[in-house]
GROMACS .gro file of C-alpha atoms in nm:
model
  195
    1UNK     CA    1  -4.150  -3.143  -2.696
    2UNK     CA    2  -4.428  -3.085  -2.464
    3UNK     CA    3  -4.715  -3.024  -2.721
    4UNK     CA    4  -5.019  -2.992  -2.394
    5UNK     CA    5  -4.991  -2.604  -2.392
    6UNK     CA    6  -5.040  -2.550  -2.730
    7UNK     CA    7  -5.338  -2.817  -2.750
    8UNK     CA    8  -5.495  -2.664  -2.473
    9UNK     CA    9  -5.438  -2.320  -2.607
   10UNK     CA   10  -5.597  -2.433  -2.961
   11UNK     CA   11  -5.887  -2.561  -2.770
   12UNK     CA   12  -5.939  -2.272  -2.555
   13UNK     CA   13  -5.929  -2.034  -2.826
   14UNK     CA   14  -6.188  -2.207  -3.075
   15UNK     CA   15  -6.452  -2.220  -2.757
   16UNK     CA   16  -6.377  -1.832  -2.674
   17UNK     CA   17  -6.395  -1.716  -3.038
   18UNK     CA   18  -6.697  -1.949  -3.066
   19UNK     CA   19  -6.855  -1.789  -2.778
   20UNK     CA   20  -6.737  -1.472  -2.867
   21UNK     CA   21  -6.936  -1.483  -3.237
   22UNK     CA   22  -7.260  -1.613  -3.065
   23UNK     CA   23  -7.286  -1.337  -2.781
   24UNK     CA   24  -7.157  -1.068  -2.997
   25UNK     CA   25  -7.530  -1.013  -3.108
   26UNK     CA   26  -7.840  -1.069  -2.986
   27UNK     CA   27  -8.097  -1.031  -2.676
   28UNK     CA   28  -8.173  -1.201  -2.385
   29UNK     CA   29  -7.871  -1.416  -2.300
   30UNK     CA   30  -7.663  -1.298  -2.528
   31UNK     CA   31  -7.669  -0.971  -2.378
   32UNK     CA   32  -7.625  -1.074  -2.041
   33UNK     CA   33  -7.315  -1.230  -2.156
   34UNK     CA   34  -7.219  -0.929  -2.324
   35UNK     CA   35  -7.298  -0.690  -2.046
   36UNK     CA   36  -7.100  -0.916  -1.853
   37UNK     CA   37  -6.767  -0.948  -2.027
   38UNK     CA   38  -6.773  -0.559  -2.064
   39UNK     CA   39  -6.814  -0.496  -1.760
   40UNK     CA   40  -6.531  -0.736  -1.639
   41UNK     CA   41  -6.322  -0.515  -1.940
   42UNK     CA   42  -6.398  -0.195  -1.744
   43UNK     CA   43  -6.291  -0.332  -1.426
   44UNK     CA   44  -5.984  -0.511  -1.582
   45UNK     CA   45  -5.860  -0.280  -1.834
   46UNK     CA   46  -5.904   0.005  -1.612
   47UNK     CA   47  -5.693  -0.124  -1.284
   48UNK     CA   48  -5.459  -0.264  -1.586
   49UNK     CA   49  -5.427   0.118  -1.713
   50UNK     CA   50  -5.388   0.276  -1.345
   51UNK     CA   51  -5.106  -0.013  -1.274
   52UNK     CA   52  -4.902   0.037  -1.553
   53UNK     CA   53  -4.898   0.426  -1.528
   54UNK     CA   54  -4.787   0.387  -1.155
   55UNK     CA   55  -4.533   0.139  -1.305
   56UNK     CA   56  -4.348   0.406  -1.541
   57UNK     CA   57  -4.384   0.659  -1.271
   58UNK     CA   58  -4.217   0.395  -1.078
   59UNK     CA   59  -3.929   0.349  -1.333
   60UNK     CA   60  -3.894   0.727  -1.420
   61UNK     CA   61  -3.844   0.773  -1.018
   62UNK     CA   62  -3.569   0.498  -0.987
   63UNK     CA   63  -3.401   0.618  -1.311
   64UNK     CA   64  -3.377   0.971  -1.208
   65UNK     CA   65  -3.261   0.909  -0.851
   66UNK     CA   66  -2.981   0.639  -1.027
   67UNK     CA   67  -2.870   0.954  -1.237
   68UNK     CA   68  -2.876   1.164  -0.933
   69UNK     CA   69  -2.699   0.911  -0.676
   70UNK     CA   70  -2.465   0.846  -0.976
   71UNK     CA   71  -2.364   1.204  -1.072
   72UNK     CA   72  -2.439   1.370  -0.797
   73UNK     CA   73  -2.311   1.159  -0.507
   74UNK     CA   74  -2.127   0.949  -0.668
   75UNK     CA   75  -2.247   0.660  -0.507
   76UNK     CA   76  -2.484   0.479  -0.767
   77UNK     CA   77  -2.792   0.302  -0.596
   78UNK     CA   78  -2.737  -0.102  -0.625
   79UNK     CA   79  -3.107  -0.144  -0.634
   80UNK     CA   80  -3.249   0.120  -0.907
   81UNK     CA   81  -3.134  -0.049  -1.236
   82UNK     CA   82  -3.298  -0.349  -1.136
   83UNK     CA   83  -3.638  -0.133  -1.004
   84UNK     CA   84  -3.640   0.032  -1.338
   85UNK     CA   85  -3.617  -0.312  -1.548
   86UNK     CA   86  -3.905  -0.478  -1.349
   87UNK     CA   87  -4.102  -0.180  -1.353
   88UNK     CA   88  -4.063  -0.130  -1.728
   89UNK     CA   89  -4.142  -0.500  -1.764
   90UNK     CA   90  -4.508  -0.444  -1.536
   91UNK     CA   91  -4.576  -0.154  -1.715
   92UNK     CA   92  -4.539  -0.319  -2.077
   93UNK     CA   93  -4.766  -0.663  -2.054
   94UNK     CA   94  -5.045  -0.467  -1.848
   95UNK     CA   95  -5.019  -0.198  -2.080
   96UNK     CA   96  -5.054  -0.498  -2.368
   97UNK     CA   97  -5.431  -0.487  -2.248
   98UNK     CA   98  -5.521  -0.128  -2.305
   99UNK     CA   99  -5.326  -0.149  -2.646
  100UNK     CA  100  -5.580  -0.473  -2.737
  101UNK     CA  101  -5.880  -0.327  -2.597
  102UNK     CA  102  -5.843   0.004  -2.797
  103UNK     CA  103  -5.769  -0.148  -3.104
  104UNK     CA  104  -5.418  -0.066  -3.137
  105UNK     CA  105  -5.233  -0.355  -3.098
  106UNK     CA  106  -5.336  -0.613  -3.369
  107UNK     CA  107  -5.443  -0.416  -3.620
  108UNK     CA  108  -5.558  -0.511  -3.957
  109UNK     CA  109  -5.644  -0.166  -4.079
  110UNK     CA  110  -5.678  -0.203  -4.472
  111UNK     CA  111  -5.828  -0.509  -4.444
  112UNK     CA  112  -6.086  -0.398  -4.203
  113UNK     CA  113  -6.137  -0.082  -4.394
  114UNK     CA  114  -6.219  -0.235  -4.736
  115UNK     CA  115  -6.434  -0.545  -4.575
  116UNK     CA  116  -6.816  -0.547  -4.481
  117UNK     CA  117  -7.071  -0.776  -4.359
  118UNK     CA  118  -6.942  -1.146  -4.274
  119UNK     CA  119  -6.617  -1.105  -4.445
  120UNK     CA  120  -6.533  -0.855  -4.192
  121UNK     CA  121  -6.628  -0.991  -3.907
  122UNK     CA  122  -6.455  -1.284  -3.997
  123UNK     CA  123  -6.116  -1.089  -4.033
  124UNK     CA  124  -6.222  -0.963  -3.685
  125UNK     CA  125  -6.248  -1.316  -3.548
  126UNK     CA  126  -5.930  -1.464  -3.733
  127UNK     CA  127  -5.755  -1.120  -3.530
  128UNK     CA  128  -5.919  -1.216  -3.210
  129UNK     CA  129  -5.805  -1.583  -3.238
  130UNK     CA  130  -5.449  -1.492  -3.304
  131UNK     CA  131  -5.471  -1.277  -3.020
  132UNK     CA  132  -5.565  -1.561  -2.767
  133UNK     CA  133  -5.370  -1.746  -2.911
  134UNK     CA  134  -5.068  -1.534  -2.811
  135UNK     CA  135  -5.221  -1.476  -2.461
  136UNK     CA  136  -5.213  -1.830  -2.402
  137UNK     CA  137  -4.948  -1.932  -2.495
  138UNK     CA  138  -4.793  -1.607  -2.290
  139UNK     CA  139  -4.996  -1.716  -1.946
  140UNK     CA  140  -4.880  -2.116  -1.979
  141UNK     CA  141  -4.493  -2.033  -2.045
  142UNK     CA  142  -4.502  -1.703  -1.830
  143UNK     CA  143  -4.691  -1.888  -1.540
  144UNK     CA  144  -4.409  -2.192  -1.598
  145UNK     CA  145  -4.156  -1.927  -1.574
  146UNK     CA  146  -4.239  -1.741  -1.276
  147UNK     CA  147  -4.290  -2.066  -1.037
  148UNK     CA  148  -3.968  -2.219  -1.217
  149UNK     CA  149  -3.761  -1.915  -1.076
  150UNK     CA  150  -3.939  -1.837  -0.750
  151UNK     CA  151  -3.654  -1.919  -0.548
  152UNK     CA  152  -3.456  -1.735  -0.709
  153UNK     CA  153  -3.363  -1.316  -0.627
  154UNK     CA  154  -3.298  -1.016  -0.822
  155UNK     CA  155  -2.988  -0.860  -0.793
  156UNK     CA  156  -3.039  -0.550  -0.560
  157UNK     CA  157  -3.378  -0.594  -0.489
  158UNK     CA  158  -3.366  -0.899  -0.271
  159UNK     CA  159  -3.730  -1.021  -0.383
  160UNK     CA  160  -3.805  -1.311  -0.547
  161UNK     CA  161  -3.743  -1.299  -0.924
  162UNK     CA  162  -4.115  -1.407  -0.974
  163UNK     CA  163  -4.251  -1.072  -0.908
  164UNK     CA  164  -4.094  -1.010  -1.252
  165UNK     CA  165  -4.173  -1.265  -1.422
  166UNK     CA  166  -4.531  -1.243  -1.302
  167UNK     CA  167  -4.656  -0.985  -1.538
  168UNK     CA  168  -4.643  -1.165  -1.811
  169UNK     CA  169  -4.935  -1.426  -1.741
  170UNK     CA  170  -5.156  -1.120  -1.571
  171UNK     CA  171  -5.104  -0.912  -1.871
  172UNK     CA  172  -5.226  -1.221  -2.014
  173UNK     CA  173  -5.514  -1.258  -1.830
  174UNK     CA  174  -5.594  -0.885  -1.859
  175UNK     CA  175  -5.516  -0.861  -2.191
  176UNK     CA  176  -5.761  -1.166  -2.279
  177UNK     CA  177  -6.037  -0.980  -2.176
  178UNK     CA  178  -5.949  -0.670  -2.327
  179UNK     CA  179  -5.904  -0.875  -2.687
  180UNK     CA  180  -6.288  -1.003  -2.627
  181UNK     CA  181  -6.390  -0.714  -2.542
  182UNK     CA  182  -6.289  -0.513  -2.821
  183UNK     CA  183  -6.435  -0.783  -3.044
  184UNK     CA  184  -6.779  -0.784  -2.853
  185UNK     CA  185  -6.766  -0.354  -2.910
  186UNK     CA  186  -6.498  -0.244  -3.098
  187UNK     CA  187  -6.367   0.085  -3.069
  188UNK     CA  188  -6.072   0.174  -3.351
  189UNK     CA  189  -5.971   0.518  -3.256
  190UNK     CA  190  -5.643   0.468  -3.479
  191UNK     CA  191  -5.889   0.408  -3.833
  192UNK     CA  192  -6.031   0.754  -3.773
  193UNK     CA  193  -5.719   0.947  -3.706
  194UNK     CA  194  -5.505   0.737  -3.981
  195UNK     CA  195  -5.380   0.937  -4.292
   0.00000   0.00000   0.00000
């Protein structure tokens, strides 16, 4: 067994949450740093938001004109089903990094709630690490996945079966940032609306 991605992966992870716990307070450039990954999170989760919206609007289309091709005209489109899966898949691992970013995704609710001080931020950072954890392991096997199959085409669609597969290490990458980023300035809309 190939034991390099998960090495790498550890490694990666350890620096990031390392880096992660010194920025997360501070001035000068901790700040910067920050202000910086923020930023990036704006940028990131926000084009990751807008994509996977067009995405579902993308799958309800093709679904509704396979029902109305199939009942209708009786002639059932050859390229919708396939449209809707890949769409569906897009819309899932980009959505993955609004879900981390808001806090809704790995959540450790009770925990959190009962914990102050340094125990609770090091809940936080044992939730971030299992999060990029995930993520890498999702980019390395997704990225393996998508060149292993480029050559290959999806039934109806004619285009390379990589443009499926391809979501999963950008939701990955977005979904990275959106994990430090809610650990940098968390925002848990789901603890103030839970019963």
């Amino acid at each position: 067994m190939n034991t390099l991605p998960l090495q790498v992966t550890g490694v990666l992870t350890l620096l990031t949450v390392a880096l992660a716990l010194w920025a997360a307070e501070g001035d000068g450039l901790r700040a910067t740093i920050r202000r910086a990954v923020l930023g990036l999170d704006r940028i990131t989760t926000g084009a990751a938001s807008i994509i996977a919206c067009l995405a579902l609007t993308v799958a309800v289309g093709a679904g509704l004109w396979q029902v109305i091709a199939r009942f209708a005209t009786e002639a059932p489109a050859v390229w919708s089903e396939a449209l809707v899966r890949t769409a569906l898949i897009w819309m899932a691992y980009l959505g993955l990094a609004v879900a981390l970013r808001a806090g809704a995704l790995v959540s450790i609710d009770v925990a959190h709630r009962y914990s102050t001080g340094k125990l609770r931020r090091s809940i936080e950072a044992a939730s971030l690490a299992c999060s990029l954890s995930f993520m890498g392991v999702m980019f390395w096997f997704g990225w393996t996945m998508a060149t292993r199959v480029q050559f290959q085409e999806m039934a109806g669609l004619e285009v390379s079966m990589s443009w499926g597969y391809a979501a999963i290490p950008l939701g990955a990458i977005f979904a990275v940032v959106g994990a430090i980023a809610h650990f940098l300035d968390r925002r848990s809309e789901e603890l103030e609306t839970a019963v």
